[in-house]
Amino acid sequence: MQSSPEFRNKKRLGQNFLRDERILDGIVRRAALEPSDSVLEVGAGQGVLTKALLSSGCRHVHSVEIDRRLEPFLAPLEAAFPGRVTILWGDVLKIALGALDPRPTKVVANIPYNITTPLLWRLLEELPGTGYYLLMVQKEAADRIIAPSRTKERYPLGVTLEIMGTSRSVLKVPPTAFRPVAKVESRVIEIALSGRYGALPRDGVWREMLREAFSQRRKKLLNNMRRRWPTLPWEGMLEGARVDGNARAEELTGEQWLALWELMRARGQ
Ligand code: SAH
């Protein structure tokens, strides 16, 4: 598919289209789609990945795209793969993903980088039954998503994903793989959810606990928690969760966060 000369890429929408056939091939092979799989793609762009996914023989592809100017590239896919592809025009952060039919079994996408974190939270919230994501993201976002405890990249989404399954980087992608050539390094990350703790992303206490704890990450966790929940006995609770009283949020393991969350719930939060 050629980029038409009159198409002006919008930086604001993260429009860097994948051009490297080997990377495209690597993504499709890694996704290992079965004829029973339905895929959700976020940010169809000019449809290169959409087409590759459809050609690999999955059952259905739902592809979300916000920019109507891409219609000349995407409408032909609906004609070429009748009944197997749905283009959803709109903002992926607003579309009701839970209503998609057939339900997505996998999310495979080169996503708009500027919405990586809110998009992942939304996918976890709206598609609790979807256990596999293969996503192209900016390298720095990949680093944060897979960051273990005791690293400065650790953040709430990464903590939650650690508990829910495994996340890893499976492919390095250079800026030259895109047109226009990207300004940043990219990674393809694979997230496989175990099915345990599927309700965590929708749990208000869990989300607020992590948000408060990491809001001033250089400060002691104890002080951050005390400021938000002054009546809870934090010293005893940290001890109960086997957390050092001087610890900062980035030092806790997933297990310790779970223990702290249980203690908050036990106290009526
Ligand atoms: N997957 C394509 C395009 C990647 S660029 C490829 O690999 O070539 C990211 C795409 O996401 C762009 O087409 C952009 O228009 C779209 N996009 C940006 N923000 C969006 C949003 N909030 N909802 C849906 N699509 C969005």
Tab-separated table of C-alpha atoms and ligand atoms in Angstrom:
chain	number	residue	atom	x	y	z
A	1	MET	CA	0.000	0.000	0.000
A	2	GLN	CA	1.543	3.308	-1.052
A	3	SER	CA	1.379	6.415	1.024
A	4	SER	CA	-0.433	8.965	-1.102
A	5	PRO	CA	1.654	12.094	-1.518
A	6	GLU	CA	-1.185	14.324	-0.369
A	7	PHE	CA	-1.632	12.554	2.977
A	8	ARG	CA	-0.178	14.769	5.686
A	9	ASN	CA	0.658	12.818	8.806
A	10	LYS	CA	-0.639	14.272	12.036
A	11	LYS	CA	2.016	14.218	14.735
A	12	ARG	CA	-0.571	14.840	17.411
A	13	LEU	CA	-2.214	11.503	16.541
A	14	GLY	CA	1.076	9.600	16.580
A	15	GLN	CA	0.835	8.880	12.874
A	16	ASN	CA	4.012	6.969	12.077
A	17	PHE	CA	3.046	4.156	9.765
A	18	LEU	CA	4.907	0.847	9.888
A	19	ARG	CA	6.773	0.114	6.674
A	20	ASP	CA	9.263	-2.607	7.584
A	21	GLU	CA	7.981	-5.935	6.217
A	22	ARG	CA	10.195	-7.970	8.533
A	23	ILE	CA	8.829	-6.272	11.623
A	24	LEU	CA	5.286	-6.656	10.323
A	25	ASP	CA	5.934	-10.318	9.707
A	26	GLY	CA	7.503	-10.725	13.153
A	27	ILE	CA	4.410	-9.247	14.808
A	28	VAL	CA	1.983	-11.426	12.890
A	29	ARG	CA	3.991	-14.590	13.536
A	30	ARG	CA	4.374	-13.829	17.218
A	31	ALA	CA	0.604	-13.241	17.532
A	32	ALA	CA	0.089	-16.848	16.330
A	33	LEU	CA	-3.527	-16.240	15.374
A	34	GLU	CA	-5.884	-19.207	15.113
A	35	PRO	CA	-8.985	-19.336	12.894
A	36	SER	CA	-11.036	-18.888	16.093
A	37	ASP	CA	-9.251	-15.662	17.135
A	38	SER	CA	-10.864	-12.248	16.961
A	39	VAL	CA	-8.437	-9.370	17.114
A	40	LEU	CA	-8.765	-5.818	18.336
A	41	GLU	CA	-6.408	-3.403	16.608
A	42	VAL	CA	-6.015	0.162	17.891
A	43	GLY	CA	-4.981	2.788	15.345
A	44	ALA	CA	-5.444	1.180	11.933
A	45	GLY	CA	-3.553	3.929	10.116
A	46	GLN	CA	-3.226	3.004	6.468
A	47	GLY	CA	-4.136	-0.586	7.300
A	48	VAL	CA	-0.849	-2.432	6.763
A	49	LEU	CA	-1.093	-4.395	9.991
A	50	THR	CA	-4.869	-4.780	9.623
A	51	LYS	CA	-4.344	-6.454	6.272
A	52	ALA	CA	-1.541	-8.684	7.537
A	53	LEU	CA	-3.687	-9.821	10.461
A	54	LEU	CA	-6.608	-10.622	8.165
A	55	SER	CA	-4.352	-12.468	5.735
A	56	SER	CA	-3.047	-14.642	8.538
A	57	GLY	CA	-6.471	-16.245	8.729
A	58	CYS	CA	-8.027	-15.109	11.986
A	59	ARG	CA	-11.798	-14.978	12.293
A	60	HIS	CA	-12.318	-11.230	12.670
A	61	VAL	CA	-10.463	-7.945	13.111
A	62	HIS	CA	-12.008	-4.937	14.858
A	63	SER	CA	-9.889	-1.938	14.054
A	64	VAL	CA	-10.328	1.458	15.712
A	65	GLU	CA	-9.198	4.605	13.913
A	66	ILE	CA	-9.856	8.212	14.850
A	67	ASP	CA	-8.826	9.950	11.622
A	68	ARG	CA	-11.482	9.828	8.886
A	69	ARG	CA	-8.924	10.928	6.283
A	70	LEU	CA	-7.698	7.330	6.359
A	71	GLU	CA	-10.971	6.039	4.930
A	72	PRO	CA	-9.591	5.669	1.356
A	73	PHE	CA	-6.993	3.236	2.746
A	74	LEU	CA	-9.320	1.292	5.022
A	75	ALA	CA	-12.582	1.033	3.087
A	76	PRO	CA	-10.978	-1.284	0.476
A	77	LEU	CA	-10.116	-3.731	3.273
A	78	GLU	CA	-13.794	-4.081	4.108
A	79	ALA	CA	-14.428	-4.948	0.472
A	80	ALA	CA	-11.449	-7.339	0.232
A	81	PHE	CA	-12.287	-9.246	3.435
A	82	PRO	CA	-16.113	-9.117	3.521
A	83	GLY	CA	-17.631	-9.708	6.953
A	84	ARG	CA	-14.249	-10.279	8.599
A	85	VAL	CA	-13.219	-6.717	9.382
A	86	THR	CA	-14.971	-3.891	11.181
A	87	ILE	CA	-13.495	-0.408	11.106
A	88	LEU	CA	-14.654	1.526	14.153
A	89	TRP	CA	-14.321	5.273	13.582
A	90	GLY	CA	-13.685	7.151	16.800
A	91	ASP	CA	-11.522	7.658	19.858
A	92	VAL	CA	-10.505	4.308	21.343
A	93	LEU	CA	-10.669	5.883	24.800
A	94	LYS	CA	-14.386	6.555	24.298
A	95	ILE	CA	-15.669	3.602	22.258
A	96	ALA	CA	-17.502	0.899	24.249
A	97	LEU	CA	-15.029	-1.944	23.758
A	98	GLY	CA	-16.995	-4.327	25.955
A	99	ALA	CA	-19.760	-4.465	23.325
A	100	LEU	CA	-17.569	-5.746	20.471
A	101	ASP	CA	-18.942	-8.803	18.694
A	102	PRO	CA	-17.232	-11.212	18.276
A	103	ARG	CA	-15.383	-10.569	21.517
A	104	PRO	CA	-11.673	-9.956	20.968
A	105	THR	CA	-9.464	-12.838	22.061
A	106	LYS	CA	-6.280	-10.852	21.368
A	107	VAL	CA	-5.220	-7.233	21.024
A	108	VAL	CA	-2.554	-6.781	18.353
A	109	ALA	CA	-1.612	-3.229	17.415
A	110	ASN	CA	0.889	-0.514	16.667
A	111	ILE	CA	-0.827	1.928	18.993
A	112	PRO	CA	-0.794	5.739	19.228
A	113	TYR	CA	2.113	6.207	21.644
A	114	ASN	CA	0.755	9.267	23.423
A	115	ILE	CA	-2.144	7.306	24.947
A	116	THR	CA	-0.267	4.118	25.910
A	117	THR	CA	-0.969	4.163	29.657
A	118	PRO	CA	-4.658	5.243	29.591
A	119	LEU	CA	-5.270	2.834	26.706
A	120	LEU	CA	-3.839	-0.127	28.606
A	121	TRP	CA	-5.891	0.681	31.698
A	122	ARG	CA	-8.974	0.939	29.517
A	123	LEU	CA	-8.302	-2.389	27.790
A	124	LEU	CA	-7.828	-4.064	31.178
A	125	GLU	CA	-11.044	-2.502	32.482
A	126	GLU	CA	-13.265	-3.077	29.471
A	127	LEU	CA	-12.006	-6.412	28.171
A	128	PRO	CA	-11.450	-8.556	31.260
A	129	GLY	CA	-11.836	-11.693	29.156
A	130	THR	CA	-9.072	-10.796	26.701
A	131	GLY	CA	-5.854	-12.365	27.925
A	132	TYR	CA	-3.261	-11.526	25.283
A	133	TYR	CA	-1.841	-8.212	24.031
A	134	LEU	CA	0.927	-7.747	21.485
A	135	LEU	CA	1.618	-4.031	21.248
A	136	MET	CA	4.117	-1.751	19.588
A	137	VAL	CA	4.964	1.039	22.027
A	138	GLN	CA	7.685	3.618	22.567
A	139	LYS	CA	10.784	2.080	24.200
A	140	GLU	CA	10.423	4.212	27.333
A	141	ALA	CA	6.810	3.057	27.757
A	142	ALA	CA	7.920	-0.570	27.376
A	143	ASP	CA	10.575	-0.018	30.054
A	144	ARG	CA	7.968	1.266	32.505
A	145	ILE	CA	5.398	-1.416	31.759
A	146	ILE	CA	7.848	-4.249	32.422
A	147	ALA	CA	9.846	-2.539	35.185
A	148	PRO	CA	10.374	-4.787	38.215
A	149	SER	CA	10.303	-3.460	41.779
A	150	ARG	CA	13.325	-1.449	42.953
A	151	THR	CA	13.728	0.399	39.638
A	152	LYS	CA	12.970	4.045	38.964
A	153	GLU	CA	10.695	3.101	36.028
A	154	ARG	CA	8.261	1.256	38.295
A	155	TYR	CA	4.704	2.661	38.119
A	156	PRO	CA	1.093	1.689	38.937
A	157	LEU	CA	0.229	0.045	35.620
A	158	GLY	CA	3.392	-2.079	35.730
A	159	VAL	CA	2.621	-3.201	39.272
A	160	THR	CA	-0.884	-4.231	38.212
A	161	LEU	CA	0.344	-6.099	35.133
A	162	GLU	CA	2.965	-7.931	37.185
A	163	ILE	CA	0.198	-9.324	39.363
A	164	MET	CA	-2.100	-10.165	36.468
A	165	GLY	CA	0.382	-12.038	34.296
A	166	THR	CA	3.673	-11.673	32.472
A	167	SER	CA	4.906	-8.799	30.315
A	168	ARG	CA	8.020	-8.744	28.207
A	169	SER	CA	9.659	-7.038	25.295
A	170	VAL	CA	9.870	-9.384	22.296
A	171	LEU	CA	11.082	-7.176	19.438
A	172	LYS	CA	13.291	-4.087	19.093
A	173	VAL	CA	12.079	-1.704	16.420
A	174	PRO	CA	14.279	1.132	15.089
A	175	PRO	CA	12.934	4.561	14.036
A	176	THR	CA	13.594	3.681	10.371
A	177	ALA	CA	10.853	1.043	10.402
A	178	PHE	CA	8.266	3.836	10.046
A	179	ARG	CA	7.199	6.484	7.549
A	180	PRO	CA	7.702	9.199	8.416
A	181	VAL	CA	10.819	7.940	10.209
A	182	ALA	CA	10.093	8.001	13.948
A	183	LYS	CA	11.896	10.181	16.467
A	184	VAL	CA	11.990	7.444	19.114
A	185	GLU	CA	12.960	3.807	19.541
A	186	SER	CA	10.107	1.303	19.735
A	187	ARG	CA	9.503	-2.116	21.235
A	188	VAL	CA	6.903	-4.788	20.671
A	189	ILE	CA	5.723	-5.974	24.058
A	190	GLU	CA	3.796	-9.137	24.821
A	191	ILE	CA	1.413	-9.208	27.745
A	192	ALA	CA	-0.112	-12.542	28.719
A	193	LEU	CA	-2.701	-12.372	31.479
A	194	SER	CA	-3.205	-15.399	33.694
A	195	GLY	CA	-6.880	-14.695	34.387
A	196	ARG	CA	-6.165	-14.177	38.088
A	197	TYR	CA	-6.990	-10.788	39.637
A	198	GLY	CA	-8.920	-9.771	36.509
A	199	ALA	CA	-11.054	-7.344	38.541
A	200	LEU	CA	-8.085	-5.411	39.945
A	201	PRO	CA	-8.012	-2.674	37.242
A	202	ARG	CA	-11.645	-1.819	38.033
A	203	ASP	CA	-11.089	-1.735	41.797
A	204	GLY	CA	-11.243	1.847	43.066
A	205	VAL	CA	-9.236	1.174	46.220
A	206	TRP	CA	-6.482	-0.570	44.273
A	207	ARG	CA	-6.195	2.259	41.760
A	208	GLU	CA	-6.235	5.001	44.383
A	209	MET	CA	-3.782	3.175	46.632
A	210	LEU	CA	-1.226	3.023	43.812
A	211	ARG	CA	-1.947	6.542	42.589
A	212	GLU	CA	-1.393	8.044	46.027
A	213	ALA	CA	1.646	5.906	46.756
A	214	PHE	CA	3.416	6.862	43.521
A	215	SER	CA	2.204	10.493	43.430
A	216	GLN	CA	5.286	11.608	45.346
A	217	ARG	CA	7.540	8.693	44.610
A	218	ARG	CA	10.650	10.158	46.247
A	219	LYS	CA	8.863	10.332	49.579
A	220	LYS	CA	8.313	7.542	52.041
A	221	LEU	CA	5.270	5.434	51.267
A	222	LEU	CA	4.200	5.741	54.898
A	223	ASN	CA	3.890	9.537	54.633
A	224	ASN	CA	2.024	9.451	51.336
A	225	MET	CA	-0.506	6.968	52.690
A	226	ARG	CA	-0.946	8.815	55.989
A	227	ARG	CA	-1.684	12.043	54.192
A	228	ARG	CA	-4.487	10.470	52.139
A	229	TRP	CA	-5.868	8.073	54.775
A	230	PRO	CA	-4.972	9.710	58.110
A	231	THR	CA	-7.140	7.433	60.262
A	232	LEU	CA	-5.664	4.105	59.122
A	233	PRO	CA	-2.924	2.542	61.304
A	234	TRP	CA	-0.266	2.565	58.620
A	235	GLU	CA	2.693	1.465	60.699
A	236	GLY	CA	0.962	-1.757	61.706
A	237	MET	CA	-0.427	-2.283	58.222
A	238	LEU	CA	2.988	-1.950	56.590
A	239	GLU	CA	4.346	-4.430	59.093
A	240	GLY	CA	1.447	-6.755	58.325
A	241	ALA	CA	2.278	-6.550	54.614
A	242	ARG	CA	6.000	-7.124	55.380
A	243	VAL	CA	6.918	-3.683	54.082
A	244	ASP	CA	9.792	-1.727	55.611
A	245	GLY	CA	8.543	1.437	57.346
A	246	ASN	CA	11.042	3.551	55.400
A	247	ALA	CA	10.224	2.055	51.968
A	248	ARG	CA	9.315	4.145	48.938
A	249	ALA	CA	6.561	3.014	46.570
A	250	GLU	CA	8.923	1.769	43.872
A	251	GLU	CA	10.496	-0.747	46.258
A	252	LEU	CA	7.398	-2.878	46.877
A	253	THR	CA	6.800	-6.176	45.093
A	254	GLY	CA	3.434	-7.088	43.615
A	255	GLU	CA	2.860	-9.463	46.541
A	256	GLN	CA	3.413	-6.662	49.045
A	257	TRP	CA	0.968	-4.382	47.214
A	258	LEU	CA	-1.630	-7.131	47.256
A	259	ALA	CA	-1.123	-7.633	50.984
A	260	LEU	CA	-1.490	-3.894	51.641
A	261	TRP	CA	-4.631	-3.723	49.514
A	262	GLU	CA	-6.163	-6.655	51.440
A	263	LEU	CA	-5.434	-4.840	54.707
A	264	MET	CA	-7.079	-1.661	53.414
A	265	ARG	CA	-10.157	-3.585	52.360
A	266	ALA	CA	-10.277	-5.380	55.711
A	267	ARG	CA	-10.516	-1.922	57.267
A	268	GLY	CA	-13.530	-0.997	55.211
A	269	GLN	CA	-11.913	0.934	52.354
B	1	SAH	N1	-1.161	0.633	12.899
B	1	SAH	C1	-0.768	1.558	11.880
B	1	SAH	C2	-0.815	3.024	12.342
B	1	SAH	C3	-0.005	3.356	13.566
B	1	SAH	S1	0.046	5.099	13.870
B	1	SAH	C4	0.615	1.198	11.344
B	1	SAH	O1	1.295	0.420	11.998
B	1	SAH	O2	1.023	1.689	10.304
B	1	SAH	C5	-1.230	5.275	15.111
B	1	SAH	C6	-2.643	5.405	14.547
B	1	SAH	O3	-3.535	5.611	15.637
B	1	SAH	C7	-2.840	6.607	13.607
B	1	SAH	O4	-3.434	6.170	12.436
B	1	SAH	C8	-3.763	7.556	14.392
B	1	SAH	O5	-4.639	8.296	13.559
B	1	SAH	C9	-4.512	6.600	15.292
B	1	SAH	N2	-5.010	7.207	16.548
B	1	SAH	C10	-4.431	8.184	17.288
B	1	SAH	N3	-5.137	8.446	18.393
B	1	SAH	C11	-6.215	7.604	18.368
B	1	SAH	C12	-7.327	7.400	19.237
B	1	SAH	N4	-7.472	8.102	20.369
B	1	SAH	N5	-8.239	6.450	18.901
B	1	SAH	C13	-8.093	5.718	17.760
B	1	SAH	N6	-7.064	5.872	16.906
B	1	SAH	C14	-6.123	6.799	17.193
